[in-house]
Amino acid sequence: MFKKVHASLGRSRHAAGKTGRRARGIAAVTTTAVVLTVAATAAYGAVNGGAETGSHAPKRIGTAPRVPVGATAVGTTASGTTLHLSVNLSPRDPQALTDFITAVSTPGNPRYHQYLAKGEFASAFGPTQATIAAVAQALKAGGLTPGKLSSDGLSLPVTATVAQASHAFGTGFKNVRLKDGTIDYLNASAPALPADVAASVSGIVGLSNVNSITSHHTAVRHLSGSDSVTGIHPRTVAPRTYTPGMCSAFTDAAAQAGFADGTDYYSPGKLAANYGMTSSATAGAGQTVAVFELENADPNSIATYQSCVGTDTSVSYRYVDTTAGSGTPAGTDRDGYGVGTETALDIEDLIGLVPGASIIDYQGPDAETATDQNVLDVYQQMVTDDQAQVITTSWGECELVLAGATASAENAIFAEAAAQGQSVVAASGDDGSSDCYLTNGSTAKAVDDPASQPYVTGVGGTTMTGTGSTKTQKAWGVSQDGGSGGGVSSRWGPVVYQGGVATTTKRAVPDVAALADPNDGYPIYTLDDADSSSPEPGILGGTSGAAPTWAAAIVQANASTACQANGRVGFLNNALYKAARSSYPTNFWDVTSGNNSVYTTGYTAAAGYDEVTGLGSPKEAGLITSLCAAKGTAATGASTFHPLSSPKRLLDTRNGTGWGLSSIPSTKPLVAGGTAPVKIEGAGGIPSSGVTAVVLNLTVTGTTGSGSLIAWADGTAKPSTSNLNWTGAGQTIAASSTVTVAGDGVVDLYTSSTTHLIADVQGYYTNTTTGSMYTALKPARLLDTRSKVGISTTTKITNAVVSLKVRGHGGVPTGASSVVLNLTATQTVGSGYLEAYPEGATRPTASNVNWAATGTTVPNLVVVPIGSDGNVSLYVHGTSHVIADVSGYFSTSGSAFHPVTPLRLLDTRTTTALGAGKTLALPIAGADGIPTGVKAVVLTVTVTGTTGSGYLTAWADGGTRPTASNLNWVAGKTIANQVIVPVGSDGKIDFYVSSTTQVLADVAGYMS
């Protein structure tokens, strides 16, 4: 007899389909404060009493755990209670680890796909031996005995009683009764360690056993049971030859219930076909995928499924913090499903889609009793074993209630996985936009961990109907069954890979999606001892099915010829979002309808990325091409310049130019802390290869506050420099920048505050001899409308074109093809802009200098092709005086350009401001790998902390200070400008300022 879960059963039935301690239908409750005031004698003295200062003074690490909503205090924790703790250490250089992961994940980077080998993480990025020894000594001084350091160097295990931990970490403990009646314990305050070691500790996990981790599968739709009268029963499933369809024992039971393949459930073959995946007995051969579980598996259920589909997939078990047979037996009824159902779904889904792969089940303690430490131990074992190229987890916890120490420790583990080239996918949850609802009854927007972790690929859910040309899908979101988890992280800031795609102020979830609706879900065999002593056929859903489906897609990619040649995918998110930007319709099946409003109004699916289904479902053939991209090589070496006849706009966040997905532009600004990747090679008339650097005019507009912009080569470390600065809201500021181009042909633009961003290309450098060479000149003023220089009037220019004579002036010869000018708008009236272009050419739509108010002084360096008459045109929109100073030119002879990694060569804020009328000599040769004998240097120079109106002039040391200027400002402004400065024979340049200011200088390259 078929037992169907009807919608009328309501959400409680969905809750019953969850495996985990807090997965019992919990009604909405109001927040109840639980005051925990337990005296503790800290080993290091009073933390806040000021009794001790200096390196040995105690310092709190993180925050105290959140008391579960509705919990009540029920006394102190017994002092003899045993705690299994881990003192988690930070990587020795977190930024270096981040940069390494970026490098191995970026085509064209020399390190692309050169992952760490098993066991290398500790020596490469783990804490130093001195740090480990210092932390261990501090623990011993507190009366604790640290255990053996983990193989990756990230955690020191400690077993202690509550009394010992209270003394060592300066915190009390309290028991709390949770809403479901469970009594747990937690620490009353954040743990403390001496200040000299606290900074090396990311958190201490295990001080609390409050844990709400749960699986993300729905209730099972059983197709037969012990009360069956039809005789259809899975006990007699016989082995058969592989087929991507289900066996007759399953299909007959499904047919009796009125269910059809491709409508009410998806067999492996039809699911694979809809996603463009291969169906064969050897799919995924040579690959290993690991599944994370917190329950006992039923091997007989998995064997029955293998018999049904005709596979012989290798499935092995690895026990972490538990042993085989411990915990609740598989098949034990959980009100409609048996223990082991989650494991069956994960493993059987993988068997159906990648039967040629090997599967390792990493099993921890039962979810009902597992602590955060147990969860970490399982993940850490999966990563340090480094046997699986792909890791999938269908378990999670609401990010808002997860302890910060646990989240930080997870982050380090998943970063280690990325550095080793392991792809990690996680179900995004089944509670729509309110991930905390089943934990505390809150309908507030929240996302699931670990799906929200930056180094994890979060997988949401869809509803699917039909196959082949008739297939459709929409977001999964039905209140009685659940819905795709998704939203915006409360913990993790904006991530580089989502720049321009998910324009949220923090990490957005999910990244992708796949089938999750139980009404057209996954066919499985599972055991429920309330119905049968043998495995039964059933159908279920949840993002628990979507996560292993995406894991299978990555396994198939890794097994492909392309990945075998170019290296496995590794950290998935960088590659996924690059694929979406380059060819979205080819790589993803976009989901454009539906929502995840399960308990409250959530998010709605739309064209392109959304917080319900992410980028969408896989199109395997296109993804393999993108994810398994050739390594590529960055162009390097001496370079020549190629000017564009007129600037080309590559990015404009206001109208979606170069912003968003390849076929779905975005018009949202770049968020604070966000990164905009800009495709250079192959765009705007630029060649598709061989480009070493690009000259961009960068403009911020519609600023929301003060900020700065940094430009650098994609896939490399973000430098501690700046290219553009602004001081408030409502500004429009532009600056020219020469930026090294990465091997993937992309540059990245980061802003520290929210703003719209424009990037116009003026020209580019290649490592060929076909372009122009540079000759530096002593700066000379060619135009100053204030004093009749280069023009016959002193009147401000208003909506007019100025013809500027260039060839034969200021040292520019008749053979020059382009000129380098420093243009300054000053004494402006209202808002406006200035455009420079070769005389006789059509005026471009891109601007070079912008101003937004009366009384502004704004400079900018431009490289302009010279018209056939030897002139360039300067168009002023609005009203302003204009100054033009020449500093060099390009022609068939001269010096080649050599890009360097951006580096700050000068920052007077670390010493003292440069005084009015003073000159500072800055060494160039020997800095950032710059050799002696260079002719000129390319710098971004910034003045800040200005005390009055003034200007800055740069020139070769040993020469006479020119009368031209490179930067001009009014009091209180922060102004940046690119300069190309001749270098003196002693390898130095000079800076002169007319009024006191702080000066910064960042190098981008040199001419030699």
PDB file of C-alpha atoms in Angstrom, residues 316-556:
ATOM      1  CA  SER A 316      33.459   2.511   2.117  1.00  0.00           C
ATOM      2  CA  TYR A 317      33.012   3.893   5.625  1.00  0.00           C
ATOM      3  CA  ARG A 318      35.269   6.041   7.787  1.00  0.00           C
ATOM      4  CA  TYR A 319      34.243   6.562  11.413  1.00  0.00           C
ATOM      5  CA  VAL A 320      35.182   9.797  13.196  1.00  0.00           C
ATOM      6  CA  ASP A 321      34.606  10.219  16.949  1.00  0.00           C
ATOM      7  CA  THR A 322      32.486   7.068  16.799  1.00  0.00           C
ATOM      8  CA  THR A 323      32.762   3.391  15.940  1.00  0.00           C
ATOM      9  CA  ALA A 324      30.894   1.028  13.675  1.00  0.00           C
ATOM     10  CA  GLY A 325      27.616   0.030  15.298  1.00  0.00           C
ATOM     11  CA  SER A 326      27.602   2.844  17.852  1.00  0.00           C
ATOM     12  CA  GLY A 327      24.624   5.156  18.140  1.00  0.00           C
ATOM     13  CA  THR A 328      21.044   4.657  17.023  1.00  0.00           C
ATOM     14  CA  PRO A 329      20.753   1.666  14.673  1.00  0.00           C
ATOM     15  CA  ALA A 330      20.028   2.316  11.008  1.00  0.00           C
ATOM     16  CA  GLY A 331      16.373   1.932  10.182  1.00  0.00           C
ATOM     17  CA  THR A 332      15.116   3.087  13.583  1.00  0.00           C
ATOM     18  CA  ASP A 333      11.857   4.885  12.879  1.00  0.00           C
ATOM     19  CA  ARG A 334      11.833   8.680  13.150  1.00  0.00           C
ATOM     20  CA  ASP A 335       8.110   9.334  12.626  1.00  0.00           C
ATOM     21  CA  GLY A 336       7.963   8.516   8.947  1.00  0.00           C
ATOM     22  CA  TYR A 337      11.553   7.784   7.999  1.00  0.00           C
ATOM     23  CA  GLY A 338      14.339   5.619   9.304  1.00  0.00           C
ATOM     24  CA  VAL A 339      17.794   6.521  10.602  1.00  0.00           C
ATOM     25  CA  GLY A 340      20.102   6.326   7.610  1.00  0.00           C
ATOM     26  CA  THR A 341      17.680   7.967   5.183  1.00  0.00           C
ATOM     27  CA  GLU A 342      19.936  10.978   4.621  1.00  0.00           C
ATOM     28  CA  THR A 343      22.914   8.732   3.993  1.00  0.00           C
ATOM     29  CA  ALA A 344      20.863   6.618   1.593  1.00  0.00           C
ATOM     30  CA  LEU A 345      19.811   9.690  -0.396  1.00  0.00           C
ATOM     31  CA  ASP A 346      23.343  11.078  -0.615  1.00  0.00           C
ATOM     32  CA  ILE A 347      25.055   7.844  -1.563  1.00  0.00           C
ATOM     33  CA  GLU A 348      22.353   6.439  -3.838  1.00  0.00           C
ATOM     34  CA  ASP A 349      22.063   9.704  -5.760  1.00  0.00           C
ATOM     35  CA  LEU A 350      25.819   9.583  -6.354  1.00  0.00           C
ATOM     36  CA  ILE A 351      25.698   5.891  -7.319  1.00  0.00           C
ATOM     37  CA  GLY A 352      23.024   6.645  -9.903  1.00  0.00           C
ATOM     38  CA  LEU A 353      24.888   9.567 -11.486  1.00  0.00           C
ATOM     39  CA  VAL A 354      28.561   8.555 -11.101  1.00  0.00           C
ATOM     40  CA  PRO A 355      28.596   4.780 -10.633  1.00  0.00           C
ATOM     41  CA  GLY A 356      32.226   4.583 -11.715  1.00  0.00           C
ATOM     42  CA  ALA A 357      33.415   6.757  -8.824  1.00  0.00           C
ATOM     43  CA  SER A 358      34.396   5.591  -5.346  1.00  0.00           C
ATOM     44  CA  ILE A 359      32.351   6.885  -2.405  1.00  0.00           C
ATOM     45  CA  ILE A 360      33.593   7.330   1.161  1.00  0.00           C
ATOM     46  CA  ASP A 361      31.025   7.840   3.908  1.00  0.00           C
ATOM     47  CA  TYR A 362      32.612   9.880   6.725  1.00  0.00           C
ATOM     48  CA  GLN A 363      30.361   9.141   9.671  1.00  0.00           C
ATOM     49  CA  GLY A 364      30.379  11.062  12.927  1.00  0.00           C
ATOM     50  CA  PRO A 365      28.264  10.584  16.049  1.00  0.00           C
ATOM     51  CA  ASP A 366      24.489  10.738  15.813  1.00  0.00           C
ATOM     52  CA  ALA A 367      23.220  14.244  15.104  1.00  0.00           C
ATOM     53  CA  GLU A 368      21.105  14.112  18.272  1.00  0.00           C
ATOM     54  CA  THR A 369      24.250  13.943  20.414  1.00  0.00           C
ATOM     55  CA  ALA A 370      26.919  15.419  18.147  1.00  0.00           C
ATOM     56  CA  THR A 371      28.687  18.550  19.360  1.00  0.00           C
ATOM     57  CA  ASP A 372      30.226  21.287  17.245  1.00  0.00           C
ATOM     58  CA  GLN A 373      33.558  19.630  17.958  1.00  0.00           C
ATOM     59  CA  ASN A 374      32.336  16.356  16.467  1.00  0.00           C
ATOM     60  CA  VAL A 375      31.171  18.199  13.357  1.00  0.00           C
ATOM     61  CA  LEU A 376      34.558  19.880  12.978  1.00  0.00           C
ATOM     62  CA  ASP A 377      36.374  16.602  13.521  1.00  0.00           C
ATOM     63  CA  VAL A 378      34.486  14.960  10.658  1.00  0.00           C
ATOM     64  CA  TYR A 379      35.127  17.832   8.238  1.00  0.00           C
ATOM     65  CA  GLN A 380      38.766  18.027   9.262  1.00  0.00           C
ATOM     66  CA  GLN A 381      39.220  14.287   8.716  1.00  0.00           C
ATOM     67  CA  MET A 382      37.668  14.527   5.247  1.00  0.00           C
ATOM     68  CA  VAL A 383      40.105  17.283   4.341  1.00  0.00           C
ATOM     69  CA  THR A 384      43.303  16.029   5.952  1.00  0.00           C
ATOM     70  CA  ASP A 385      42.757  12.525   4.525  1.00  0.00           C
ATOM     71  CA  ASP A 386      42.661  14.272   1.110  1.00  0.00           C
ATOM     72  CA  GLN A 387      41.380  11.118  -0.581  1.00  0.00           C
ATOM     73  CA  ALA A 388      38.312  12.677  -2.197  1.00  0.00           C
ATOM     74  CA  GLN A 389      38.417  15.309  -4.918  1.00  0.00           C
ATOM     75  CA  VAL A 390      34.820  16.289  -4.118  1.00  0.00           C
ATOM     76  CA  ILE A 391      33.161  16.597  -0.689  1.00  0.00           C
ATOM     77  CA  THR A 392      29.403  16.866  -0.278  1.00  0.00           C
ATOM     78  CA  THR A 393      27.365  17.598   2.843  1.00  0.00           C
ATOM     79  CA  SER A 394      23.602  17.652   3.246  1.00  0.00           C
ATOM     80  CA  TRP A 395      23.740  18.715   6.882  1.00  0.00           C
ATOM     81  CA  GLY A 396      23.768  22.221   8.276  1.00  0.00           C
ATOM     82  CA  GLU A 397      22.816  24.682  10.954  1.00  0.00           C
ATOM     83  CA  CYS A 398      21.336  28.145  10.890  1.00  0.00           C
ATOM     84  CA  GLU A 399      24.207  30.573  10.528  1.00  0.00           C
ATOM     85  CA  LEU A 400      22.748  32.969  13.097  1.00  0.00           C
ATOM     86  CA  VAL A 401      22.877  30.404  15.907  1.00  0.00           C
ATOM     87  CA  LEU A 402      26.172  28.779  14.974  1.00  0.00           C
ATOM     88  CA  ALA A 403      28.968  29.706  17.372  1.00  0.00           C
ATOM     89  CA  GLY A 404      31.504  32.097  15.912  1.00  0.00           C
ATOM     90  CA  ALA A 405      34.392  29.876  17.023  1.00  0.00           C
ATOM     91  CA  THR A 406      32.903  26.957  15.102  1.00  0.00           C
ATOM     92  CA  ALA A 407      32.335  29.036  11.973  1.00  0.00           C
ATOM     93  CA  SER A 408      35.926  30.319  12.042  1.00  0.00           C
ATOM     94  CA  ALA A 409      37.317  26.813  12.497  1.00  0.00           C
ATOM     95  CA  GLU A 410      35.176  25.550   9.614  1.00  0.00           C
ATOM     96  CA  ASN A 411      36.407  28.391   7.440  1.00  0.00           C
ATOM     97  CA  ALA A 412      40.040  27.386   7.979  1.00  0.00           C
ATOM     98  CA  ILE A 413      39.235  23.752   7.174  1.00  0.00           C
ATOM     99  CA  PHE A 414      37.403  24.631   3.973  1.00  0.00           C
ATOM    100  CA  ALA A 415      40.216  26.993   2.954  1.00  0.00           C
ATOM    101  CA  GLU A 416      42.584  24.067   3.415  1.00  0.00           C
ATOM    102  CA  ALA A 417      40.345  21.993   1.140  1.00  0.00           C
ATOM    103  CA  ALA A 418      40.445  24.716  -1.515  1.00  0.00           C
ATOM    104  CA  ALA A 419      44.239  24.919  -1.298  1.00  0.00           C
ATOM    105  CA  GLN A 420      44.387  21.160  -1.844  1.00  0.00           C
ATOM    106  CA  GLY A 421      42.047  21.299  -4.842  1.00  0.00           C
ATOM    107  CA  GLN A 422      39.028  19.739  -3.134  1.00  0.00           C
ATOM    108  CA  SER A 423      35.571  20.935  -4.185  1.00  0.00           C
ATOM    109  CA  VAL A 424      33.085  21.249  -1.313  1.00  0.00           C
ATOM    110  CA  VAL A 425      29.326  21.475  -1.933  1.00  0.00           C
ATOM    111  CA  ALA A 426      26.640  21.883   0.727  1.00  0.00           C
ATOM    112  CA  ALA A 427      22.860  21.858   0.793  1.00  0.00           C
ATOM    113  CA  SER A 428      21.505  25.364   1.411  1.00  0.00           C
ATOM    114  CA  GLY A 429      18.642  24.149   3.616  1.00  0.00           C
ATOM    115  CA  ASP A 430      14.930  23.445   3.184  1.00  0.00           C
ATOM    116  CA  ASP A 431      13.412  26.307   5.177  1.00  0.00           C
ATOM    117  CA  GLY A 432      13.417  28.996   2.525  1.00  0.00           C
ATOM    118  CA  SER A 433      14.609  32.389   3.613  1.00  0.00           C
ATOM    119  CA  SER A 434      14.067  31.604   7.328  1.00  0.00           C
ATOM    120  CA  ASP A 435      16.762  29.046   8.075  1.00  0.00           C
ATOM    121  CA  CYS A 436      16.458  29.475  11.851  1.00  0.00           C
ATOM    122  CA  TYR A 437      12.737  28.665  11.993  1.00  0.00           C
ATOM    123  CA  LEU A 438      12.995  25.040  13.079  1.00  0.00           C
ATOM    124  CA  THR A 439      15.682  25.974  15.608  1.00  0.00           C
ATOM    125  CA  ASN A 440      14.054  28.932  17.343  1.00  0.00           C
ATOM    126  CA  GLY A 441      10.811  29.739  15.573  1.00  0.00           C
ATOM    127  CA  SER A 442      12.184  32.916  14.026  1.00  0.00           C
ATOM    128  CA  THR A 443      10.940  33.921  10.571  1.00  0.00           C
ATOM    129  CA  ALA A 444      13.760  36.446  10.170  1.00  0.00           C
ATOM    130  CA  LYS A 445      15.895  36.050   7.084  1.00  0.00           C
ATOM    131  CA  ALA A 446      18.831  33.715   7.707  1.00  0.00           C
ATOM    132  CA  VAL A 447      21.015  31.296   5.748  1.00  0.00           C
ATOM    133  CA  ASP A 448      22.521  27.896   6.463  1.00  0.00           C
ATOM    134  CA  ASP A 449      26.061  26.948   7.400  1.00  0.00           C
ATOM    135  CA  PRO A 450      28.224  25.536   5.854  1.00  0.00           C
ATOM    136  CA  ALA A 451      26.508  26.525   2.585  1.00  0.00           C
ATOM    137  CA  SER A 452      27.246  30.172   3.407  1.00  0.00           C
ATOM    138  CA  GLN A 453      30.959  29.553   3.976  1.00  0.00           C
ATOM    139  CA  PRO A 454      33.074  31.429   1.384  1.00  0.00           C
ATOM    140  CA  TYR A 455      34.991  28.290   0.337  1.00  0.00           C
ATOM    141  CA  VAL A 456      31.873  26.144   0.024  1.00  0.00           C
ATOM    142  CA  THR A 457      29.453  25.969  -2.903  1.00  0.00           C
ATOM    143  CA  GLY A 458      25.917  26.370  -1.563  1.00  0.00           C
ATOM    144  CA  VAL A 459      23.309  24.346  -3.466  1.00  0.00           C
ATOM    145  CA  GLY A 460      19.668  25.407  -3.484  1.00  0.00           C
ATOM    146  CA  GLY A 461      16.608  23.574  -4.766  1.00  0.00           C
ATOM    147  CA  THR A 462      14.292  23.529  -7.755  1.00  0.00           C
ATOM    148  CA  THR A 463      11.050  21.939  -8.892  1.00  0.00           C
ATOM    149  CA  MET A 464      11.360  20.146 -12.230  1.00  0.00           C
ATOM    150  CA  THR A 465       8.836  18.828 -14.708  1.00  0.00           C
ATOM    151  CA  GLY A 466       9.323  16.843 -17.901  1.00  0.00           C
ATOM    152  CA  THR A 467      12.388  15.787 -19.825  1.00  0.00           C
ATOM    153  CA  GLY A 468      14.162  16.766 -23.017  1.00  0.00           C
ATOM    154  CA  SER A 469      12.673  19.673 -24.919  1.00  0.00           C
ATOM    155  CA  THR A 470       9.622  19.786 -22.643  1.00  0.00           C
ATOM    156  CA  LYS A 471      11.505  20.111 -19.358  1.00  0.00           C
ATOM    157  CA  THR A 472      10.810  23.096 -17.153  1.00  0.00           C
ATOM    158  CA  GLN A 473      11.968  24.146 -13.725  1.00  0.00           C
ATOM    159  CA  LYS A 474      11.226  26.767 -11.139  1.00  0.00           C
ATOM    160  CA  ALA A 475      12.395  27.543  -7.638  1.00  0.00           C
ATOM    161  CA  TRP A 476      11.343  25.067  -4.975  1.00  0.00           C
ATOM    162  CA  GLY A 477       9.189  26.799  -2.390  1.00  0.00           C
ATOM    163  CA  VAL A 478       6.024  25.164  -1.076  1.00  0.00           C
ATOM    164  CA  SER A 479       5.118  25.969   2.500  1.00  0.00           C
ATOM    165  CA  GLN A 480       3.985  22.478   3.469  1.00  0.00           C
ATOM    166  CA  ASP A 481       7.028  20.763   1.954  1.00  0.00           C
ATOM    167  CA  GLY A 482       9.747  23.362   2.407  1.00  0.00           C
ATOM    168  CA  GLY A 483      11.701  25.523   0.045  1.00  0.00           C
ATOM    169  CA  SER A 484      15.169  26.348  -1.214  1.00  0.00           C
ATOM    170  CA  GLY A 485      17.340  27.885   1.474  1.00  0.00           C
ATOM    171  CA  GLY A 486      18.855  31.180   0.438  1.00  0.00           C
ATOM    172  CA  GLY A 487      19.539  34.766   1.315  1.00  0.00           C
ATOM    173  CA  VAL A 488      22.433  36.910   2.466  1.00  0.00           C
ATOM    174  CA  SER A 489      25.003  35.861   5.044  1.00  0.00           C
ATOM    175  CA  SER A 490      25.115  37.713   8.344  1.00  0.00           C
ATOM    176  CA  ARG A 491      28.729  36.654   8.917  1.00  0.00           C
ATOM    177  CA  TRP A 492      30.762  36.721   5.687  1.00  0.00           C
ATOM    178  CA  GLY A 493      31.487  39.876   3.697  1.00  0.00           C
ATOM    179  CA  PRO A 494      31.162  40.199  -0.084  1.00  0.00           C
ATOM    180  CA  VAL A 495      33.299  37.650  -1.909  1.00  0.00           C
ATOM    181  CA  VAL A 496      35.396  38.446  -4.957  1.00  0.00           C
ATOM    182  CA  TYR A 497      33.903  35.731  -7.123  1.00  0.00           C
ATOM    183  CA  GLN A 498      30.349  37.110  -6.780  1.00  0.00           C
ATOM    184  CA  GLY A 499      31.338  40.631  -7.868  1.00  0.00           C
ATOM    185  CA  GLY A 500      28.841  42.039 -10.357  1.00  0.00           C
ATOM    186  CA  VAL A 501      26.666  38.916 -10.162  1.00  0.00           C
ATOM    187  CA  ALA A 502      25.331  38.887  -6.611  1.00  0.00           C
ATOM    188  CA  THR A 503      25.375  42.583  -5.785  1.00  0.00           C
ATOM    189  CA  THR A 504      24.707  42.128  -2.075  1.00  0.00           C
ATOM    190  CA  THR A 505      26.551  43.718   0.818  1.00  0.00           C
ATOM    191  CA  LYS A 506      27.632  40.273   2.082  1.00  0.00           C
ATOM    192  CA  ARG A 507      28.062  36.783   0.693  1.00  0.00           C
ATOM    193  CA  ALA A 508      24.914  35.632  -1.072  1.00  0.00           C
ATOM    194  CA  VAL A 509      23.565  32.071  -0.911  1.00  0.00           C
ATOM    195  CA  PRO A 510      23.076  29.725  -2.734  1.00  0.00           C
ATOM    196  CA  ASP A 511      25.570  29.590  -5.564  1.00  0.00           C
ATOM    197  CA  VAL A 512      23.728  27.038  -7.713  1.00  0.00           C
ATOM    198  CA  ALA A 513      20.693  24.743  -7.539  1.00  0.00           C
ATOM    199  CA  ALA A 514      19.320  21.370  -8.577  1.00  0.00           C
ATOM    200  CA  LEU A 515      16.230  19.223  -8.100  1.00  0.00           C
ATOM    201  CA  ALA A 516      14.884  19.290  -4.525  1.00  0.00           C
ATOM    202  CA  ASP A 517      11.074  19.161  -4.635  1.00  0.00           C
ATOM    203  CA  PRO A 518       9.861  15.882  -3.055  1.00  0.00           C
ATOM    204  CA  ASN A 519       6.890  15.877  -5.409  1.00  0.00           C
ATOM    205  CA  ASP A 520       9.262  15.155  -8.294  1.00  0.00           C
ATOM    206  CA  GLY A 521      12.208  13.961  -6.258  1.00  0.00           C
ATOM    207  CA  TYR A 522      14.791  11.229  -5.966  1.00  0.00           C
ATOM    208  CA  PRO A 523      14.043   7.479  -6.088  1.00  0.00           C
ATOM    209  CA  ILE A 524      15.811   5.654  -3.255  1.00  0.00           C
ATOM    210  CA  TYR A 525      15.757   2.527  -1.165  1.00  0.00           C
ATOM    211  CA  THR A 526      15.794   3.065   2.585  1.00  0.00           C
ATOM    212  CA  LEU A 527      14.965   1.206   5.763  1.00  0.00           C
ATOM    213  CA  ASP A 528      12.261   2.187   8.264  1.00  0.00           C
ATOM    214  CA  ASP A 529      11.722  -0.531  10.861  1.00  0.00           C
ATOM    215  CA  ALA A 530       8.233   0.747  11.598  1.00  0.00           C
ATOM    216  CA  ASP A 531       7.191  -0.428   8.143  1.00  0.00           C
ATOM    217  CA  SER A 532       9.509  -3.240   7.173  1.00  0.00           C
ATOM    218  CA  SER A 533      12.556  -5.217   8.164  1.00  0.00           C
ATOM    219  CA  SER A 534      13.969  -4.751   4.668  1.00  0.00           C
ATOM    220  CA  PRO A 535      14.704  -1.705   2.522  1.00  0.00           C
ATOM    221  CA  GLU A 536      11.715  -0.111   0.837  1.00  0.00           C
ATOM    222  CA  PRO A 537      11.397   1.991  -2.300  1.00  0.00           C
ATOM    223  CA  GLY A 538      10.571   5.629  -1.743  1.00  0.00           C
ATOM    224  CA  ILE A 539      10.808   9.125  -3.134  1.00  0.00           C
ATOM    225  CA  LEU A 540      12.079  12.139  -1.253  1.00  0.00           C
ATOM    226  CA  GLY A 541      13.552  15.545  -1.864  1.00  0.00           C
ATOM    227  CA  GLY A 542      15.226  18.456  -0.197  1.00  0.00           C
ATOM    228  CA  THR A 543      18.430  20.263  -0.961  1.00  0.00           C
ATOM    229  CA  SER A 544      19.992  17.089   0.451  1.00  0.00           C
ATOM    230  CA  GLY A 545      19.411  15.666  -3.022  1.00  0.00           C
ATOM    231  CA  ALA A 546      20.565  18.783  -4.839  1.00  0.00           C
ATOM    232  CA  ALA A 547      23.994  18.851  -3.152  1.00  0.00           C
ATOM    233  CA  PRO A 548      25.141  15.340  -4.196  1.00  0.00           C
ATOM    234  CA  THR A 549      23.709  15.980  -7.662  1.00  0.00           C
ATOM    235  CA  TRP A 550      26.080  18.920  -8.040  1.00  0.00           C
ATOM    236  CA  ALA A 551      28.847  16.823  -6.496  1.00  0.00           C
ATOM    237  CA  ALA A 552      28.231  14.280  -9.259  1.00  0.00           C
ATOM    238  CA  ALA A 553      28.394  17.031 -11.875  1.00  0.00           C
ATOM    239  CA  ILE A 554      31.832  18.027 -10.592  1.00  0.00           C
ATOM    240  CA  VAL A 555      32.967  14.407 -10.433  1.00  0.00           C
ATOM    241  CA  GLN A 556      32.020  14.003 -14.104  1.00  0.00           C
TER     242      GLN A 556
END
